[in-house]
Amino acid sequence: MTRSALPSSEITPESVYLDRRRFLAAAGVLGAGLVVAPALGACAPAAADASQQGSLGTPYGLQPYDKPNSYEDVTSYNNFYEFGTGKEDPKANAQQFTTKPWTVKVEGLVSKPGDYQLEDFLKPSKMEDRIYRMRCVEAWSMVIPWRGVPLADVIRRAGPTSAAKYVEFTTLYDPKRMPGQGMRYLDWPYNEGLRLDEAMHPLAMLVTGVYGRDLPNQNGAPLRLVVPWKYGFKGIKSIVRIRLTSAMPKTAWSEAIPSEYGFYANVNPEVDHPRWSQATERRIGQFRRIPTLMFNGYADQVASLYSGMDLRRNY
Ligand code: MTE
């Protein structure tokens, strides 16, 4: 549903929403999910540092450039190749896509496999609002207030067996409803994967909403993955299947162009994409480029997942 189609009473103005977030953050109510002050290191530009000192040191301090993007930015500049390859295509082409009813299949190395209606699948979990920095591999970024449930919750309920090492996610395959699937630029359906310990990390989320409203189709309705320390292509949209496996799953982009996209997809300013630098990024809606932070600024929370790994080889 587009914003204009919503009755105005249902829209929380962004300013009110964000003021509420600031209040909750100041009160210490919010968990680790809220944007945490990135540790400004050698890569931060000197001029920017001085103006940012004020927000450092507070556990939930936002950088000035970490202002959440507008609802308009978040829902009109998208990647969702099932609805076209241009940034404006998903919004233009996904409006008629129906997401009710929606079934999620849980299978593989779990004690409780099954087909679940989305509502039943999510109901036992507590919905949470979290603002995350999101970094696309194309060197642009946004700050997005998501609503969803911890992925770990859902996986725990499925009961992974001791042989489970990875989690594979798959998007709906239905070329009649997703016209881009008639084109062969990816090997449909889109899929993605995480190592089980990555999937169990408290920052990883299954998302159903943005800015406190249901996800618009172009953002991956009704259910998508959000992994804020990885490049955006990990954030698979319109998920219909979650499978626990012992072998590393194939992923859409690493299958399509293995020399450019790896399984890990961790945001790493030190490893350039073969065709462009990853050292800086353009925050949508801002003019100045900003430094890209290791693990997208979530190093304190997630770096230990990769200790001992060569992150140049495992890109
Ligand atoms: N999921 C599916 N099924 N198809 C896609 O083309 N694009 C990915 C990811 N999830 C994609 C997808 C990429 S490249 C990005 S950057 C993010 O979705 C964009 O999410 P957003 O449009 O909500 O910002």
mmCIF file of C-alpha atoms and ligand atoms in Angstrom:
data_model
loop_
_atom_site.group_PDB
_atom_site.id
_atom_site.type_symbol
_atom_site.label_atom_id
_atom_site.label_comp_id
_atom_site.label_asym_id
_atom_site.label_seq_id
_atom_site.Cartn_x
_atom_site.Cartn_y
_atom_site.Cartn_z
ATOM 1 C CA MET A 1 0.000 0.000 0.000
ATOM 2 C CA THR A 2 1.424 3.369 -0.889
ATOM 3 C CA ARG A 3 1.721 6.062 1.676
ATOM 4 C CA SER A 4 -0.975 8.168 0.080
ATOM 5 C CA ALA A 5 -3.362 5.222 0.217
ATOM 6 C CA LEU A 6 -3.130 5.060 4.008
ATOM 7 C CA PRO A 7 -5.661 7.034 6.016
ATOM 8 C CA SER A 8 -3.731 9.874 7.612
ATOM 9 C CA SER A 9 -4.730 8.627 11.083
ATOM 10 C CA GLU A 10 -2.612 5.528 10.509
ATOM 11 C CA ILE A 11 0.520 7.370 9.623
ATOM 12 C CA THR A 12 2.873 8.198 12.431
ATOM 13 C CA PRO A 13 4.635 11.327 11.270
ATOM 14 C CA GLU A 14 8.351 10.633 11.012
ATOM 15 C CA SER A 15 9.148 13.427 13.455
ATOM 16 C CA VAL A 16 6.878 11.929 16.133
ATOM 17 C CA TYR A 17 8.219 8.455 15.492
ATOM 18 C CA LEU A 18 11.804 9.613 15.794
ATOM 19 C CA ASP A 19 11.191 11.731 18.879
ATOM 20 C CA ARG A 20 9.718 8.671 20.526
ATOM 21 C CA ARG A 21 12.794 6.680 19.547
ATOM 22 C CA ARG A 22 15.087 9.320 21.030
ATOM 23 C CA PHE A 23 13.113 9.259 24.241
ATOM 24 C CA LEU A 24 13.273 5.471 24.493
ATOM 25 C CA ALA A 25 16.965 5.473 23.708
ATOM 26 C CA ALA A 26 17.680 8.122 26.320
ATOM 27 C CA ALA A 27 15.675 6.100 28.811
ATOM 28 C CA GLY A 28 17.816 3.080 27.983
ATOM 29 C CA VAL A 29 14.774 1.056 26.964
ATOM 30 C CA LEU A 30 16.112 0.000 23.606
ATOM 31 C CA GLY A 31 18.411 -2.930 23.093
ATOM 32 C CA ALA A 32 21.557 -3.405 21.119
ATOM 33 C CA GLY A 33 19.674 -3.100 17.873
ATOM 34 C CA LEU A 34 19.512 0.650 17.875
ATOM 35 C CA VAL A 35 22.277 2.301 15.939
ATOM 36 C CA VAL A 36 25.265 2.299 18.229
ATOM 37 C CA ALA A 37 27.898 5.003 17.940
ATOM 38 C CA PRO A 38 30.400 3.672 15.464
ATOM 39 C CA ALA A 39 33.925 3.603 16.807
ATOM 40 C CA LEU A 40 35.475 6.360 14.743
ATOM 41 C CA GLY A 41 38.883 5.121 13.745
ATOM 42 C CA ALA A 42 41.621 6.141 11.373
ATOM 43 C CA CYS A 43 39.204 6.092 8.483
ATOM 44 C CA ALA A 44 37.018 8.949 9.735
ATOM 45 C CA PRO A 45 37.600 12.315 8.059
ATOM 46 C CA ALA A 46 39.227 14.810 10.433
ATOM 47 C CA ALA A 47 36.760 17.615 9.739
ATOM 48 C CA ALA A 48 33.816 15.427 10.555
ATOM 49 C CA ASP A 49 35.308 14.161 13.812
ATOM 50 C CA ALA A 50 35.081 17.332 15.807
ATOM 51 C CA SER A 51 31.386 17.827 15.144
ATOM 52 C CA GLN A 52 30.668 14.227 16.015
ATOM 53 C CA GLN A 53 32.348 14.094 19.403
ATOM 54 C CA GLY A 54 29.185 15.128 21.208
ATOM 55 C CA SER A 55 27.401 11.916 20.428
ATOM 56 C CA LEU A 56 30.321 9.612 21.129
ATOM 57 C CA GLY A 57 30.441 8.007 24.509
ATOM 58 C CA THR A 58 26.688 7.711 24.886
ATOM 59 C CA PRO A 59 25.752 4.090 24.271
ATOM 60 C CA TYR A 60 23.066 4.865 21.740
ATOM 61 C CA GLY A 61 24.527 8.043 20.275
ATOM 62 C CA LEU A 62 23.748 8.596 16.627
ATOM 63 C CA GLN A 63 26.254 10.283 14.390
ATOM 64 C CA PRO A 64 24.915 13.425 12.735
ATOM 65 C CA TYR A 65 25.041 11.632 9.417
ATOM 66 C CA ASP A 66 23.125 8.688 10.900
ATOM 67 C CA LYS A 67 19.821 10.551 10.781
ATOM 68 C CA PRO A 68 17.185 8.055 9.638
ATOM 69 C CA ASN A 69 16.262 8.339 5.995
ATOM 70 C CA SER A 70 12.762 9.504 5.187
ATOM 71 C CA TYR A 71 9.966 7.014 4.550
ATOM 72 C CA GLU A 72 10.006 8.272 0.995
ATOM 73 C CA ASP A 73 13.726 7.453 0.527
ATOM 74 C CA VAL A 74 13.364 4.023 2.094
ATOM 75 C CA THR A 75 10.397 3.021 -0.035
ATOM 76 C CA SER A 76 11.216 4.550 -3.396
ATOM 77 C CA TYR A 77 14.929 3.756 -3.949
ATOM 78 C CA ASN A 78 15.100 -0.032 -3.908
ATOM 79 C CA ASN A 79 16.758 -3.145 -5.236
ATOM 80 C CA PHE A 80 14.295 -5.962 -5.917
ATOM 81 C CA TYR A 81 15.124 -7.538 -9.263
ATOM 82 C CA GLU A 82 11.927 -9.588 -9.296
ATOM 83 C CA PHE A 83 10.252 -6.259 -10.112
ATOM 84 C CA GLY A 84 12.909 -4.735 -12.376
ATOM 85 C CA THR A 85 16.538 -3.670 -12.189
ATOM 86 C CA GLY A 86 16.104 0.115 -11.850
ATOM 87 C CA LYS A 87 15.952 1.699 -8.395
ATOM 88 C CA GLU A 88 12.466 3.055 -9.063
ATOM 89 C CA ASP A 89 11.149 -0.132 -10.670
ATOM 90 C CA PRO A 90 10.205 -2.044 -7.491
ATOM 91 C CA LYS A 91 7.888 0.710 -6.266
ATOM 92 C CA ALA A 92 6.375 1.168 -9.713
ATOM 93 C CA ASN A 93 5.939 -2.545 -10.476
ATOM 94 C CA ALA A 94 5.199 -4.231 -7.144
ATOM 95 C CA GLN A 95 1.993 -2.473 -6.153
ATOM 96 C CA GLN A 96 -0.331 -5.271 -7.318
ATOM 97 C CA PHE A 97 1.715 -8.018 -5.673
ATOM 98 C CA THR A 98 -0.495 -9.863 -3.166
ATOM 99 C CA THR A 99 1.092 -11.105 0.054
ATOM 100 C CA LYS A 100 -1.950 -12.507 1.857
ATOM 101 C CA PRO A 101 -2.131 -15.363 2.590
ATOM 102 C CA TRP A 102 1.596 -16.115 2.929
ATOM 103 C CA THR A 103 3.102 -19.452 3.888
ATOM 104 C CA VAL A 104 6.637 -19.939 5.169
ATOM 105 C CA LYS A 105 8.119 -23.414 4.885
ATOM 106 C CA VAL A 106 10.645 -24.433 7.532
ATOM 107 C CA GLU A 107 12.616 -27.528 6.611
ATOM 108 C CA GLY A 108 15.939 -29.326 6.587
ATOM 109 C CA LEU A 109 17.904 -30.142 9.724
ATOM 110 C CA VAL A 110 15.253 -29.143 12.258
ATOM 111 C CA SER A 111 13.147 -31.054 14.749
ATOM 112 C CA LYS A 112 10.006 -29.063 13.877
ATOM 113 C CA PRO A 113 9.673 -28.722 10.112
ATOM 114 C CA GLY A 114 6.395 -27.438 8.707
ATOM 115 C CA ASP A 115 4.413 -25.032 6.597
ATOM 116 C CA TYR A 116 3.364 -22.038 8.666
ATOM 117 C CA GLN A 117 0.981 -19.211 7.974
ATOM 118 C CA LEU A 118 3.046 -16.066 8.436
ATOM 119 C CA GLU A 119 0.965 -14.896 11.421
ATOM 120 C CA ASP A 120 1.405 -18.220 13.256
ATOM 121 C CA PHE A 121 5.057 -18.327 12.328
ATOM 122 C CA LEU A 122 5.742 -14.966 13.966
ATOM 123 C CA LYS A 123 3.155 -14.795 16.728
ATOM 124 C CA PRO A 124 5.212 -16.307 19.582
ATOM 125 C CA SER A 125 7.941 -13.683 19.032
ATOM 126 C CA LYS A 126 7.917 -10.143 20.326
ATOM 127 C CA MET A 127 7.934 -7.497 17.588
ATOM 128 C CA GLU A 128 10.758 -4.997 17.992
ATOM 129 C CA ASP A 129 11.576 -1.634 16.428
ATOM 130 C CA ARG A 130 15.235 -1.128 15.610
ATOM 131 C CA ILE A 131 17.064 1.528 13.639
ATOM 132 C CA TYR A 132 19.907 0.087 11.578
ATOM 133 C CA ARG A 133 22.487 1.527 9.251
ATOM 134 C CA MET A 134 22.196 -0.356 5.951
ATOM 135 C CA ARG A 135 25.051 -0.425 3.415
ATOM 136 C CA CYS A 136 24.494 -1.559 -0.162
ATOM 137 C CA VAL A 137 27.381 -3.153 -2.059
ATOM 138 C CA GLU A 138 26.884 -0.393 -4.647
ATOM 139 C CA ALA A 139 28.422 2.055 -2.117
ATOM 140 C CA TRP A 140 25.267 3.856 -1.033
ATOM 141 C CA SER A 141 23.601 3.561 2.339
ATOM 142 C CA MET A 142 20.549 4.460 4.386
ATOM 143 C CA VAL A 143 19.477 4.450 8.036
ATOM 144 C CA ILE A 144 16.200 2.563 8.370
ATOM 145 C CA PRO A 145 13.780 2.027 11.258
ATOM 146 C CA TRP A 146 12.760 -1.597 10.825
ATOM 147 C CA ARG A 147 10.117 -3.602 12.685
ATOM 148 C CA GLY A 148 10.495 -7.342 13.093
ATOM 149 C CA VAL A 149 11.546 -10.268 15.242
ATOM 150 C CA PRO A 150 14.984 -11.623 16.083
ATOM 151 C CA LEU A 151 15.873 -14.302 13.550
ATOM 152 C CA ALA A 152 17.383 -16.346 16.389
ATOM 153 C CA ASP A 153 13.940 -16.673 17.974
ATOM 154 C CA VAL A 154 12.436 -18.292 14.912
ATOM 155 C CA ILE A 155 15.383 -20.625 14.387
ATOM 156 C CA ARG A 156 15.392 -21.705 18.009
ATOM 157 C CA ARG A 157 11.714 -22.630 17.744
ATOM 158 C CA ALA A 158 12.425 -24.727 14.649
ATOM 159 C CA GLY A 159 14.898 -26.761 16.711
ATOM 160 C CA PRO A 160 18.100 -27.066 14.656
ATOM 161 C CA THR A 161 19.680 -30.514 14.926
ATOM 162 C CA SER A 162 23.357 -30.847 15.815
ATOM 163 C CA ALA A 163 24.183 -31.338 12.119
ATOM 164 C CA ALA A 164 22.789 -27.905 11.138
ATOM 165 C CA LYS A 165 25.549 -25.439 10.234
ATOM 166 C CA TYR A 166 23.898 -22.978 7.834
ATOM 167 C CA VAL A 167 20.543 -21.354 7.159
ATOM 168 C CA GLU A 168 19.276 -20.957 3.601
ATOM 169 C CA PHE A 169 16.537 -18.456 2.704
ATOM 170 C CA THR A 170 14.510 -18.501 -0.507
ATOM 171 C CA THR A 171 12.261 -15.899 -2.133
ATOM 172 C CA LEU A 172 8.919 -16.755 -3.703
ATOM 173 C CA TYR A 173 9.186 -18.066 -7.260
ATOM 174 C CA ASP A 174 6.131 -16.996 -9.251
ATOM 175 C CA PRO A 175 6.941 -15.277 -12.563
ATOM 176 C CA LYS A 176 3.276 -14.339 -13.033
ATOM 177 C CA ARG A 177 3.366 -12.263 -9.860
ATOM 178 C CA MET A 178 7.035 -11.265 -10.080
ATOM 179 C CA PRO A 179 7.560 -10.220 -13.697
ATOM 180 C CA GLY A 180 11.340 -9.804 -13.367
ATOM 181 C CA GLN A 181 11.598 -13.571 -12.962
ATOM 182 C CA GLY A 182 10.795 -13.795 -16.665
ATOM 183 C CA MET A 183 14.239 -12.289 -17.319
ATOM 184 C CA ARG A 184 17.329 -14.404 -16.823
ATOM 185 C CA TYR A 185 19.667 -12.018 -15.031
ATOM 186 C CA LEU A 186 19.617 -14.174 -11.904
ATOM 187 C CA ASP A 187 19.037 -17.880 -11.402
ATOM 188 C CA TRP A 188 15.598 -17.637 -9.767
ATOM 189 C CA PRO A 189 14.408 -17.969 -7.126
ATOM 190 C CA TYR A 190 16.689 -15.532 -5.295
ATOM 191 C CA ASN A 191 18.325 -17.203 -2.341
ATOM 192 C CA GLU A 192 20.679 -16.264 0.419
ATOM 193 C CA GLY A 193 22.417 -17.907 3.341
ATOM 194 C CA LEU A 194 24.022 -17.338 6.700
ATOM 195 C CA ARG A 195 26.210 -19.483 8.886
ATOM 196 C CA LEU A 196 24.090 -20.714 11.808
ATOM 197 C CA ASP A 197 26.044 -18.641 14.353
ATOM 198 C CA GLU A 198 25.544 -15.515 12.210
ATOM 199 C CA ALA A 199 21.839 -16.255 11.993
ATOM 200 C CA MET A 200 21.649 -16.639 15.778
ATOM 201 C CA HIS A 201 23.312 -13.259 16.365
ATOM 202 C CA PRO A 202 20.908 -10.871 18.133
ATOM 203 C CA LEU A 203 21.329 -8.154 15.458
ATOM 204 C CA ALA A 204 19.947 -10.393 12.664
ATOM 205 C CA MET A 205 16.234 -9.797 12.132
ATOM 206 C CA LEU A 206 13.286 -11.096 10.171
ATOM 207 C CA VAL A 207 11.486 -7.927 9.231
ATOM 208 C CA THR A 208 7.809 -7.284 8.557
ATOM 209 C CA GLY A 209 7.637 -3.514 8.821
ATOM 210 C CA VAL A 210 9.322 -0.179 8.367
ATOM 211 C CA TYR A 211 8.596 3.090 10.197
ATOM 212 C CA GLY A 212 6.069 1.190 12.312
ATOM 213 C CA ARG A 213 3.950 0.172 9.311
ATOM 214 C CA ASP A 214 3.723 -3.050 7.344
ATOM 215 C CA LEU A 215 6.521 -3.456 4.800
ATOM 216 C CA PRO A 216 5.585 -2.045 1.414
ATOM 217 C CA ASN A 217 5.939 -4.615 -1.355
ATOM 218 C CA GLN A 218 9.024 -2.946 -2.791
ATOM 219 C CA ASN A 219 10.853 -3.461 0.522
ATOM 220 C CA GLY A 220 10.197 -7.202 0.570
ATOM 221 C CA ALA A 221 6.699 -7.740 1.944
ATOM 222 C CA PRO A 222 5.603 -9.597 3.853
ATOM 223 C CA LEU A 223 8.849 -10.985 5.311
ATOM 224 C CA ARG A 224 12.499 -10.168 4.620
ATOM 225 C CA LEU A 225 15.871 -10.612 6.215
ATOM 226 C CA VAL A 226 17.939 -7.735 7.635
ATOM 227 C CA VAL A 227 21.589 -8.311 8.600
ATOM 228 C CA PRO A 228 23.002 -4.851 9.283
ATOM 229 C CA TRP A 229 26.727 -5.727 9.269
ATOM 230 C CA LYS A 230 26.543 -7.218 5.770
ATOM 231 C CA TYR A 231 25.998 -5.701 2.353
ATOM 232 C CA GLY A 232 22.329 -5.204 1.540
ATOM 233 C CA PHE A 233 22.071 -8.084 -0.899
ATOM 234 C CA LYS A 234 22.009 -10.479 2.095
ATOM 235 C CA GLY A 235 18.641 -8.919 2.967
ATOM 236 C CA ILE A 236 16.563 -11.342 0.925
ATOM 237 C CA LYS A 237 12.976 -10.246 0.355
ATOM 238 C CA SER A 238 9.572 -11.976 0.255
ATOM 239 C CA ILE A 239 10.866 -15.141 1.949
ATOM 240 C CA VAL A 240 8.872 -18.358 1.528
ATOM 241 C CA ARG A 241 11.380 -20.935 2.742
ATOM 242 C CA ILE A 242 13.925 -21.244 5.533
ATOM 243 C CA ARG A 243 16.051 -24.378 5.421
ATOM 244 C CA LEU A 244 18.718 -25.539 7.851
ATOM 245 C CA THR A 245 21.598 -27.320 6.118
ATOM 246 C CA SER A 246 24.985 -28.855 6.831
ATOM 247 C CA ALA A 247 26.565 -27.493 3.614
ATOM 248 C CA MET A 248 27.078 -23.828 2.710
ATOM 249 C CA PRO A 249 24.020 -22.763 0.679
ATOM 250 C CA LYS A 250 24.275 -21.251 -2.786
ATOM 251 C CA THR A 251 23.449 -17.567 -2.867
ATOM 252 C CA ALA A 252 21.956 -15.632 -5.770
ATOM 253 C CA TRP A 253 24.736 -13.104 -6.306
ATOM 254 C CA SER A 254 27.704 -15.374 -5.666
ATOM 255 C CA GLU A 255 26.248 -17.834 -8.181
ATOM 256 C CA ALA A 256 25.686 -15.091 -10.743
ATOM 257 C CA ILE A 257 29.099 -13.355 -10.446
ATOM 258 C CA PRO A 258 31.367 -15.355 -8.099
ATOM 259 C CA SER A 259 34.378 -13.128 -8.740
ATOM 260 C CA GLU A 260 32.493 -10.117 -7.336
ATOM 261 C CA TYR A 261 30.172 -11.452 -4.625
ATOM 262 C CA GLY A 262 31.052 -13.941 -1.917
ATOM 263 C CA PHE A 263 29.045 -15.848 0.655
ATOM 264 C CA TYR A 264 30.074 -13.654 3.576
ATOM 265 C CA ALA A 265 29.247 -10.203 2.194
ATOM 266 C CA ASN A 266 30.556 -8.512 5.338
ATOM 267 C CA VAL A 267 30.877 -4.757 4.959
ATOM 268 C CA ASN A 268 34.635 -4.226 4.743
ATOM 269 C CA PRO A 269 36.058 -0.887 3.595
ATOM 270 C CA GLU A 270 39.455 -2.539 3.096
ATOM 271 C CA VAL A 271 38.307 -4.972 0.428
ATOM 272 C CA ASP A 272 37.336 -3.204 -2.773
ATOM 273 C CA HIS A 273 34.726 -4.568 -5.091
ATOM 274 C CA PRO A 274 36.646 -5.537 -8.264
ATOM 275 C CA ARG A 275 35.043 -2.597 -10.083
ATOM 276 C CA TRP A 276 34.868 0.108 -7.377
ATOM 277 C CA SER A 277 36.152 1.135 -3.954
ATOM 278 C CA GLN A 278 34.281 0.211 -0.780
ATOM 279 C CA ALA A 279 36.145 2.754 1.374
ATOM 280 C CA THR A 280 33.363 5.348 1.391
ATOM 281 C CA GLU A 281 29.640 5.487 0.817
ATOM 282 C CA ARG A 282 26.965 7.945 -0.227
ATOM 283 C CA ARG A 283 24.196 8.234 2.333
ATOM 284 C CA ILE A 284 21.013 8.671 0.309
ATOM 285 C CA GLY A 285 19.755 12.226 0.801
ATOM 286 C CA GLN A 286 23.159 13.604 1.809
ATOM 287 C CA PHE A 287 25.780 15.259 -0.307
ATOM 288 C CA ARG A 288 29.088 14.458 1.382
ATOM 289 C CA ARG A 289 30.501 10.948 1.092
ATOM 290 C CA ILE A 290 31.164 9.331 4.458
ATOM 291 C CA PRO A 291 33.712 6.689 5.438
ATOM 292 C CA THR A 292 32.489 3.128 5.419
ATOM 293 C CA LEU A 293 33.043 1.452 8.764
ATOM 294 C CA MET A 294 34.189 -2.129 9.266
ATOM 295 C CA PHE A 295 31.144 -4.386 9.636
ATOM 296 C CA ASN A 296 29.108 -1.273 8.851
ATOM 297 C CA GLY A 297 29.912 0.092 12.327
ATOM 298 C CA TYR A 298 28.764 -3.046 14.175
ATOM 299 C CA ALA A 299 32.279 -4.446 14.741
ATOM 300 C CA ASP A 300 31.958 -4.408 18.527
ATOM 301 C CA GLN A 301 28.965 -6.683 18.275
ATOM 302 C CA VAL A 302 29.926 -9.043 15.438
ATOM 303 C CA ALA A 303 33.716 -9.096 14.842
ATOM 304 C CA SER A 304 34.141 -12.111 17.128
ATOM 305 C CA LEU A 305 32.086 -14.213 14.699
ATOM 306 C CA TYR A 306 34.981 -13.967 12.241
ATOM 307 C CA SER A 307 38.055 -14.194 14.468
ATOM 308 C CA GLY A 308 40.803 -16.141 12.759
ATOM 309 C CA MET A 309 39.204 -15.825 9.318
ATOM 310 C CA ASP A 310 40.930 -14.173 6.375
ATOM 311 C CA LEU A 311 38.320 -11.579 5.432
ATOM 312 C CA ARG A 312 40.036 -10.835 2.120
ATOM 313 C CA ARG A 313 39.555 -14.394 0.996
ATOM 314 C CA ASN A 314 36.133 -14.732 2.660
ATOM 315 C CA TYR A 315 34.550 -11.633 1.167
HETATM 316 N N1 MTE B 1 15.815 -9.842 -2.406
HETATM 317 C C1 MTE B 1 15.299 -10.322 -3.550
HETATM 318 N N2 MTE B 1 14.436 -11.343 -3.496
HETATM 319 N N3 MTE B 1 15.618 -9.796 -4.773
HETATM 320 C C2 MTE B 1 16.515 -8.773 -4.874
HETATM 321 O O1 MTE B 1 16.798 -8.330 -6.021
HETATM 322 N N4 MTE B 1 18.035 -7.230 -3.716
HETATM 323 C C3 MTE B 1 18.941 -7.145 -2.562
HETATM 324 C C4 MTE B 1 18.185 -7.245 -1.235
HETATM 325 N N5 MTE B 1 17.195 -8.292 -1.288
HETATM 326 C C5 MTE B 1 17.096 -8.252 -3.687
HETATM 327 C C6 MTE B 1 16.691 -8.811 -2.446
HETATM 328 C C7 MTE B 1 19.756 -5.935 -2.583
HETATM 329 S S1 MTE B 1 20.987 -5.877 -3.755
HETATM 330 C C8 MTE B 1 19.586 -4.917 -1.682
HETATM 331 S S2 MTE B 1 20.685 -3.609 -1.610
HETATM 332 C C9 MTE B 1 18.459 -4.927 -0.726
HETATM 333 O O2 MTE B 1 17.559 -6.000 -0.970
HETATM 334 C C10 MTE B 1 17.690 -3.616 -0.842
HETATM 335 O O3 MTE B 1 16.687 -3.535 0.131
HETATM 336 P P1 MTE B 1 15.750 -2.239 0.146
HETATM 337 O O4 MTE B 1 15.241 -2.022 -1.239
HETATM 338 O O5 MTE B 1 14.654 -2.518 1.125
HETATM 339 O O6 MTE B 1 16.624 -1.095 0.606
#
